[in-house]
CSV table of C-alpha atoms and ligand atoms in Angstrom, one decimal:
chain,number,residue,atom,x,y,z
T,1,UNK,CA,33.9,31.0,-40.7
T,2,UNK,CA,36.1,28.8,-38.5
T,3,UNK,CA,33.9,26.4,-36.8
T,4,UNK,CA,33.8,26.8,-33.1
T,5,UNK,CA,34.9,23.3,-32.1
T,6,UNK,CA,38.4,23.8,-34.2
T,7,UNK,CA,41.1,24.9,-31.3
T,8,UNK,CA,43.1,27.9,-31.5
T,9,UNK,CA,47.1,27.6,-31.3
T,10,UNK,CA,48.6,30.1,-28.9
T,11,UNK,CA,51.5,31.5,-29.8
T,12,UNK,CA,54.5,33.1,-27.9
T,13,UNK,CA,57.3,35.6,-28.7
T,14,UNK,CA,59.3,34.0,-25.2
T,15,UNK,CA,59.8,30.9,-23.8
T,16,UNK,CA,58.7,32.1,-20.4
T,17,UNK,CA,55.4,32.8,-21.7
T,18,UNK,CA,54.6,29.0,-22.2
T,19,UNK,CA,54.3,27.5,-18.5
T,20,UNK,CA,51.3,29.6,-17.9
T,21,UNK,CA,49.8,28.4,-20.2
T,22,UNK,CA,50.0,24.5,-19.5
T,23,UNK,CA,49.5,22.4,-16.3
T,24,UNK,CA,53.0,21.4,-16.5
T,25,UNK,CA,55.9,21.6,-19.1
T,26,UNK,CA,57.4,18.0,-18.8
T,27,UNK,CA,61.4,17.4,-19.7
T,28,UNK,CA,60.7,16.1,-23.0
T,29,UNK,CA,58.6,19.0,-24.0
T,30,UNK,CA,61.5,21.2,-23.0
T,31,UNK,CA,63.9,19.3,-25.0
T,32,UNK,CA,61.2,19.5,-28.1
T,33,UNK,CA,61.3,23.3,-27.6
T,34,UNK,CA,65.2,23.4,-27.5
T,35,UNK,CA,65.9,21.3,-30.1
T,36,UNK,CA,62.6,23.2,-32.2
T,37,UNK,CA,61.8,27.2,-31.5
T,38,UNK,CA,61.2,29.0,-32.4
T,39,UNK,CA,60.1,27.4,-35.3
T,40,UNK,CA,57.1,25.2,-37.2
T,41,UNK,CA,56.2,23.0,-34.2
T,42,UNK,CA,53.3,23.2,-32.5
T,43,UNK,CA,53.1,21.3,-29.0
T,44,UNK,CA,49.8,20.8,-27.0
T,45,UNK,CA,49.7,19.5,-23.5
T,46,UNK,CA,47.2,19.8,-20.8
T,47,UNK,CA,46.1,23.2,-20.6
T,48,UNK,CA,46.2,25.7,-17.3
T,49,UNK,CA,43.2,27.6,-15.9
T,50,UNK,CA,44.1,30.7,-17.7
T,51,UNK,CA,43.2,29.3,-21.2
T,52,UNK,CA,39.8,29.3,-21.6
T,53,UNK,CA,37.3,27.3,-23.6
T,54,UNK,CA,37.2,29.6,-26.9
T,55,UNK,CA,40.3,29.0,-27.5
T,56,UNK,CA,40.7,24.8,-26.9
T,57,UNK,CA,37.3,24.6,-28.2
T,58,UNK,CA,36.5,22.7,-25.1
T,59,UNK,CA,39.1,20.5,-24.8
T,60,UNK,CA,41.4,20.2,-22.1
T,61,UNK,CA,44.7,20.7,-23.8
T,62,UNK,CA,46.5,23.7,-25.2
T,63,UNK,CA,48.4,23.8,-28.2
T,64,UNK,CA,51.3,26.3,-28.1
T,65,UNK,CA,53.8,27.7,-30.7
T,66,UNK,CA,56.9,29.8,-31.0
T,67,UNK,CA,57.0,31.2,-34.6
T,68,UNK,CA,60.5,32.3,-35.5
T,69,UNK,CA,59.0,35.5,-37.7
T,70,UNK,CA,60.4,38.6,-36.6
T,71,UNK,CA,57.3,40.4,-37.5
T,72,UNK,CA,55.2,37.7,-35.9
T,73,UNK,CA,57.0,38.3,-32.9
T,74,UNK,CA,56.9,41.6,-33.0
T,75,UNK,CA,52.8,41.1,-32.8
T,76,UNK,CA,52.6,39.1,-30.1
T,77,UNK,CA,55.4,41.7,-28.3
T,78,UNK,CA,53.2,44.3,-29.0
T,79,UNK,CA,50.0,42.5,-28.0
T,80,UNK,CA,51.7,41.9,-24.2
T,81,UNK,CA,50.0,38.5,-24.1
T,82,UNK,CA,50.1,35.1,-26.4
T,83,UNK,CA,48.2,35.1,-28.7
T,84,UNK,CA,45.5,32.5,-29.9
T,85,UNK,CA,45.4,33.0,-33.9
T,86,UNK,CA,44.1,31.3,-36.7
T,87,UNK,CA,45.7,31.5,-40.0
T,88,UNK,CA,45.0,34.7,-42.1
T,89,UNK,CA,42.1,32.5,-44.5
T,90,UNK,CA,38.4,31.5,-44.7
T,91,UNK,CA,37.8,28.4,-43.2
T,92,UNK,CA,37.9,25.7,-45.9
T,93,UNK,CA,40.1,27.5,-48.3
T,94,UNK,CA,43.8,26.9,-48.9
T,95,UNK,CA,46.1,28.8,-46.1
T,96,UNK,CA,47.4,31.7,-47.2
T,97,UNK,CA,51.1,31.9,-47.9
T,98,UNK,CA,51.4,36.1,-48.6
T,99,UNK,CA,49.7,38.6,-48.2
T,100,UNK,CA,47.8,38.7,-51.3
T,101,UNK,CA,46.3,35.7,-50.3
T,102,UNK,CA,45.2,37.1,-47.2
T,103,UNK,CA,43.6,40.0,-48.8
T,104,UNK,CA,41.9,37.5,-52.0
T,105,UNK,CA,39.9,36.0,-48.4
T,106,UNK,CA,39.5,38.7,-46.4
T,107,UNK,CA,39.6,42.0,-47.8
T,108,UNK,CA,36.6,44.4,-47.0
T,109,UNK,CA,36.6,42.4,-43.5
T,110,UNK,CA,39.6,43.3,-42.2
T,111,UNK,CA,41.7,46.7,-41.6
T,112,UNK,CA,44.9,45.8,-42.9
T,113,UNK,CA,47.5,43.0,-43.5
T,114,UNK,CA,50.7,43.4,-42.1
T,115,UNK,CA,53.1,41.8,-44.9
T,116,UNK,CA,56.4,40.2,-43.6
T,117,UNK,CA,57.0,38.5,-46.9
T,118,UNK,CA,56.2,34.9,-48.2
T,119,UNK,CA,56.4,32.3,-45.6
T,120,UNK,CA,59.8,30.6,-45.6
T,121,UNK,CA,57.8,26.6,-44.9
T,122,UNK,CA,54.5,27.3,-46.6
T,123,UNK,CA,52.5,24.4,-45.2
T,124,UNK,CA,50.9,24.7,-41.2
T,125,UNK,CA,53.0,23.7,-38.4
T,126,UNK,CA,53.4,20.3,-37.6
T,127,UNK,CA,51.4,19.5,-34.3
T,128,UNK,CA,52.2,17.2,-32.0
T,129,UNK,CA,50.4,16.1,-28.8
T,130,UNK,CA,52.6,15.2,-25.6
T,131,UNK,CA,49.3,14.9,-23.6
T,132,UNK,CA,49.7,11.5,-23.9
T,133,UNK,CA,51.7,8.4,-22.6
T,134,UNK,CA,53.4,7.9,-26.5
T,135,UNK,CA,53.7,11.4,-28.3
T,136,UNK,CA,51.6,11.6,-31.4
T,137,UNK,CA,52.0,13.9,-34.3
T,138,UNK,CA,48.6,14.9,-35.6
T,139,UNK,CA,49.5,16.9,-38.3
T,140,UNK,CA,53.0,16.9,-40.2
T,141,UNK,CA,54.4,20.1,-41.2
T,142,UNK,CA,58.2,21.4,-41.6
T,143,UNK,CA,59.2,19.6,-38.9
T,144,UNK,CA,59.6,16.0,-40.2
T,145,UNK,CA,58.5,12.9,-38.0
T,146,UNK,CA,62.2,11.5,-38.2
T,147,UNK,CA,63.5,15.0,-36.8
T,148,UNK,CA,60.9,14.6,-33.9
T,149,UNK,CA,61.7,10.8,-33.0
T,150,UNK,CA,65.3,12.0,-32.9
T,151,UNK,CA,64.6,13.9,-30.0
T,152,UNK,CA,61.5,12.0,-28.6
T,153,UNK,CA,62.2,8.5,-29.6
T,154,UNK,CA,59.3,6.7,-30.7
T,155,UNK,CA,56.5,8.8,-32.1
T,156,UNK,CA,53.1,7.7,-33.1
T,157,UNK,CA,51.9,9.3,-36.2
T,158,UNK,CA,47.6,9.6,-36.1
T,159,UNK,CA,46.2,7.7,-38.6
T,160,UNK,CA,44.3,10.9,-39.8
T,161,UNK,CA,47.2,12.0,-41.4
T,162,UNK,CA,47.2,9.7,-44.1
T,163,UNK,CA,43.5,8.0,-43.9
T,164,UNK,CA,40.2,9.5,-44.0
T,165,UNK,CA,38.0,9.4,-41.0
T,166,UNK,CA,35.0,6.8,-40.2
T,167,UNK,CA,32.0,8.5,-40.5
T,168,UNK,CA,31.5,9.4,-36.6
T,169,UNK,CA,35.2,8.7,-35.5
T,170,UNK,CA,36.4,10.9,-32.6
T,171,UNK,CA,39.6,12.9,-33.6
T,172,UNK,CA,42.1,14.3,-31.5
T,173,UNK,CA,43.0,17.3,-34.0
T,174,UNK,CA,39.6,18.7,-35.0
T,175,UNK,CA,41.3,20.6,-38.2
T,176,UNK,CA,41.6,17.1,-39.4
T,177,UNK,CA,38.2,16.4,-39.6
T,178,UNK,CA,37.1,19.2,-41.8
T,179,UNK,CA,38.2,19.3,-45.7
T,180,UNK,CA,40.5,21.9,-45.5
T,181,UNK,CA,42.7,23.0,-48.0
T,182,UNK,CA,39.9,22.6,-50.3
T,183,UNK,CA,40.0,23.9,-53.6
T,184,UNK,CA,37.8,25.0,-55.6
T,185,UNK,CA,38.3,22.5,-58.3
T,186,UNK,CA,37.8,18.6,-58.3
T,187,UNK,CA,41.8,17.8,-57.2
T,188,UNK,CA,42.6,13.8,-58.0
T,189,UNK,CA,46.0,12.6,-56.6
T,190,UNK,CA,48.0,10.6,-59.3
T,191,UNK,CA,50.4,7.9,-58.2
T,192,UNK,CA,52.7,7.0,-60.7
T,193,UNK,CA,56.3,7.8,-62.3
T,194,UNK,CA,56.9,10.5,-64.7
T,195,UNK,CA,56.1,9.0,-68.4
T,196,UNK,CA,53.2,7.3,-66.5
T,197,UNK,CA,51.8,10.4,-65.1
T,198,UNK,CA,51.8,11.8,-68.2
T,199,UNK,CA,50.2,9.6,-70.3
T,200,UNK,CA,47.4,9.4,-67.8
T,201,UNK,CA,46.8,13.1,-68.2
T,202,UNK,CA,47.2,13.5,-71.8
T,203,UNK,CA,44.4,10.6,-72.6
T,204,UNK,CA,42.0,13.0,-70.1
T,205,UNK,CA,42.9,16.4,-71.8
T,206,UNK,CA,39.5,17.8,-71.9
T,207,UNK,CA,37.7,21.8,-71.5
T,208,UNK,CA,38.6,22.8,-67.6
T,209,UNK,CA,41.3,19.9,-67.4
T,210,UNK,CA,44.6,21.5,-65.3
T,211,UNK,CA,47.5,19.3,-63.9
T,212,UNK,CA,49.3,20.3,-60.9
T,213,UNK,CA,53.1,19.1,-61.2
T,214,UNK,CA,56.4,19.5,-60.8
T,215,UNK,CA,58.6,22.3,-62.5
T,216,UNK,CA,60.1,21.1,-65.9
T,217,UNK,CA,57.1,18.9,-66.3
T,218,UNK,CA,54.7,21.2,-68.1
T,219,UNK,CA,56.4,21.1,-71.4
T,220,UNK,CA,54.8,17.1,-72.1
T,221,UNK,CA,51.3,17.8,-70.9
T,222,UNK,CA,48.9,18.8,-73.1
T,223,UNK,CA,46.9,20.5,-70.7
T,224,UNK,CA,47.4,24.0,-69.2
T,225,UNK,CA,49.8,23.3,-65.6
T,226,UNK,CA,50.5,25.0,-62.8
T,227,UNK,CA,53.9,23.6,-61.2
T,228,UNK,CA,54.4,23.3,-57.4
T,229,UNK,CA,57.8,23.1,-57.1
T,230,UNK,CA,61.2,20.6,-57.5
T,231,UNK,CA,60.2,16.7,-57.4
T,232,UNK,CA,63.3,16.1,-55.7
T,233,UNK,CA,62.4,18.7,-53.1
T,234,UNK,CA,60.0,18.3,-51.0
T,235,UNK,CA,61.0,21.6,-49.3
T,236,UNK,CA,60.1,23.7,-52.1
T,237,UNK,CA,56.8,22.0,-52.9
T,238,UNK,CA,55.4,22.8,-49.2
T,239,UNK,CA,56.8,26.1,-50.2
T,240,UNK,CA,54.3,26.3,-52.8
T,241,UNK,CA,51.8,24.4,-52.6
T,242,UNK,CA,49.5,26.7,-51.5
T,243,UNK,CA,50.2,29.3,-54.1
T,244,UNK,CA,49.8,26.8,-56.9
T,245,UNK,CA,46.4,25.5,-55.5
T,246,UNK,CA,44.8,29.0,-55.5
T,247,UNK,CA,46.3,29.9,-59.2
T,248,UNK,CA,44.7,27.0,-60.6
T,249,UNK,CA,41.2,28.2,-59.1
T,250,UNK,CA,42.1,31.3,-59.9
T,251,UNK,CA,42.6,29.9,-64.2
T,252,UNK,CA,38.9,28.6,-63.6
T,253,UNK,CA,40.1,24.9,-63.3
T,254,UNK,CA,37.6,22.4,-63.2
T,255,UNK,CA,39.8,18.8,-62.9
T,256,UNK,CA,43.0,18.7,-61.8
T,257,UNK,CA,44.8,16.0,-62.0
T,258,UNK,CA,48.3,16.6,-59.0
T,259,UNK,CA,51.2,14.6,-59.7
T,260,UNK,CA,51.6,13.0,-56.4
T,261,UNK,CA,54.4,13.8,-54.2
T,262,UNK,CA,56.7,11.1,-51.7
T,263,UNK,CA,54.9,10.7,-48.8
T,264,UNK,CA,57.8,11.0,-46.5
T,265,UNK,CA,60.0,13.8,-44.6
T,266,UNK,CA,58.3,17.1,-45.3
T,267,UNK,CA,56.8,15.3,-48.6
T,268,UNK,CA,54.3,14.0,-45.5
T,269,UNK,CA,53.4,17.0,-45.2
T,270,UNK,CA,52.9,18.2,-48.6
T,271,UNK,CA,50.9,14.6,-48.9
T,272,UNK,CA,48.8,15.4,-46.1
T,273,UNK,CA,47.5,18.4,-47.8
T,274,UNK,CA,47.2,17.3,-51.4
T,275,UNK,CA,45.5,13.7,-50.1
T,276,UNK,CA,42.8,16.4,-48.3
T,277,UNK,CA,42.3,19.0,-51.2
T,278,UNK,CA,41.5,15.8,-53.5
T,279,UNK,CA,38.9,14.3,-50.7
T,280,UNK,CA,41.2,11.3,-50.8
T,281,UNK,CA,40.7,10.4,-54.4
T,282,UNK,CA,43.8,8.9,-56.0
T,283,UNK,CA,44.3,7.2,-59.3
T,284,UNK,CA,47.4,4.6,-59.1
T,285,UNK,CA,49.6,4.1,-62.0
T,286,UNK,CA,51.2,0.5,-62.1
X,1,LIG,P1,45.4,26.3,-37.8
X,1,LIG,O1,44.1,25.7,-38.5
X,1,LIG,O2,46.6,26.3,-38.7
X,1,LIG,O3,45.1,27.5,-37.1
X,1,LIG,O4,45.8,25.2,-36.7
X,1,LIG,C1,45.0,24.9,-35.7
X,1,LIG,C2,45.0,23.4,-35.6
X,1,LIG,O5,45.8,22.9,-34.6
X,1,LIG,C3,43.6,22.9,-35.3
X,1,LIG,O6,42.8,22.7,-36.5
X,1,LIG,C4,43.8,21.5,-34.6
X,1,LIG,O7,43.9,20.5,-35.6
X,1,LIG,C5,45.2,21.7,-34.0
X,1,LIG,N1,45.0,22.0,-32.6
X,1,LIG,C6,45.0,23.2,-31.9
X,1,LIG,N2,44.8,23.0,-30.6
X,1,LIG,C7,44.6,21.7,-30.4
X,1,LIG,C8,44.3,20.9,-29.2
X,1,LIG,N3,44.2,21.5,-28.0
X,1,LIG,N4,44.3,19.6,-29.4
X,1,LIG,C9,44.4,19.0,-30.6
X,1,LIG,N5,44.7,19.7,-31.7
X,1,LIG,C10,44.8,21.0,-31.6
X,2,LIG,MG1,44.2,27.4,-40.5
């Protein structure tokens, strides 16, 4: 169900594989892959002749990846050529993080899974375009913007990753466009501390009402919660992020009201996709 103007990331088991691909690999896209893969980044740059339209969707850039995944290296080994994947879900629903998820979307359709464990990130790989004069990230992931600027210097980061799109804007990452990550239920983003947060749940406990918050935090809400990991640490809330999102469709939820998580290191990340499974709605706490 992916649309067709959504690129395709290519991804490589060797670092030889990647100039093919691309019109050129510049030195600071070299030092991105040193410093990075394998690993969560995806790079795009100008594609080469050999990549064709299916997989940019038309445009004229490549994105490329390295995973570090034995397994997933093991596939593209096997395969004898890069390959240009989507992520194991139906388009529109939360990414899948193990293979049970895989087989919840896509069982019946496909002849197996191949089940290397739960992902070690959780969230998609951060994307960043050197295509440009001023490298952009346009989508963070477990690669944090302040590890990329270390390396790069000054990086732009798309507005798209924290604002919605004007109806009609053109958008250089076409994933950002759609509402991915999406949910089931009606997700609202709460902005607030702790005591706050809870208050503002408790006073909307109703039938089909579910928070999404952080571990230890379940015990004050009067509302059944799913937890998505440490508040301190943003690593293990991209770690399960995804999970939590498809439990709580999974309980039947209706509402949930997500305690919102710092928008900054790989809490941008986590934001990114929280901020899009609630169709930008947030409710702000003074
Ligand atoms: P995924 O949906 O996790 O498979 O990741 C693919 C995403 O990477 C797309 O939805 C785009 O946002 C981004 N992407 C891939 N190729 C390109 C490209 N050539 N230019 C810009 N963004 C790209
Ligand atoms: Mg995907």
């Amino acid at each position: 169900g992916r649309p067709m103007d959504n690129p395709l990331i290519v991804h490589i088991s060797h670092l030889e594989q990647w100039a093919p691909l691309v019109s050129e690999i510049p030195p600071r896209a070299m030092e991105l892959a040193k410093h990075f893969w394998p690993g969560p980044l995806t790079i795009i740059l100008p594609k080469s002749t050999l990549i064709p339209d299916e997989v940019s969707a038309g445009q004229a850039t490549v994105a490329v990846r390295f995973p570090s995944h034995p397994v997933a290296r093991a596939v593209i080994d096997a395969a004898g050529v890069p390959l240009a994947a989507p992520s194991a879900n139906l388009s529109g629903s939360p990414s899948p993080t193990e293979a049970q998820h895989v087989l919840a979307d896509l069982d019946g359709r496909i002849d197996a899974v191949l089940d290397g464990g739960a992902c070690d990130v959780g969230v998609e790989s951060t994307v960043i375009t050197l295509a440009q004069e001023v490298p952009r990230l346009l989508r963070p992931g477990g690669i944090t913007p302040e590890q990329l600027s270390q390396v790069l210097g000054h990086v732009e980061v798309d507005p798209a990753v924290l604002n919605p799109l004007a109806a009609g804007e053109k958008v250089l990452s076409p994933g950002m466009k759609y509402k991915h990550y999406s949910p089931r239920a009606n997700v609202v983003l709460v902005k607030g501390n702790l005591s706050a947060y809870i208050d503002y749940v408790n006073s909307h406990a109703n039938e089909g009402v579910f928070a999404l918050c952080y571990n230890g935090e379940k015990r004050s809400l009067q509302v059944p919660a799913v937890a998505y990991g440490e508040q301190e640490d943003a690593c293990s809330q991209a770690r399960h992020l995804f999970d939590a999102l498809r439990k709580l469709d999974e309980l039947g939820a209706e509402v949930v009201y997500a305690h919102s998580p710092q928008p900054s290191g790989v809490g941008l990340a986590v934001y990114n996709r929280l901020i899009r499974a609630a169709g930008f709605e947030v409710v702000e706490l003074g």
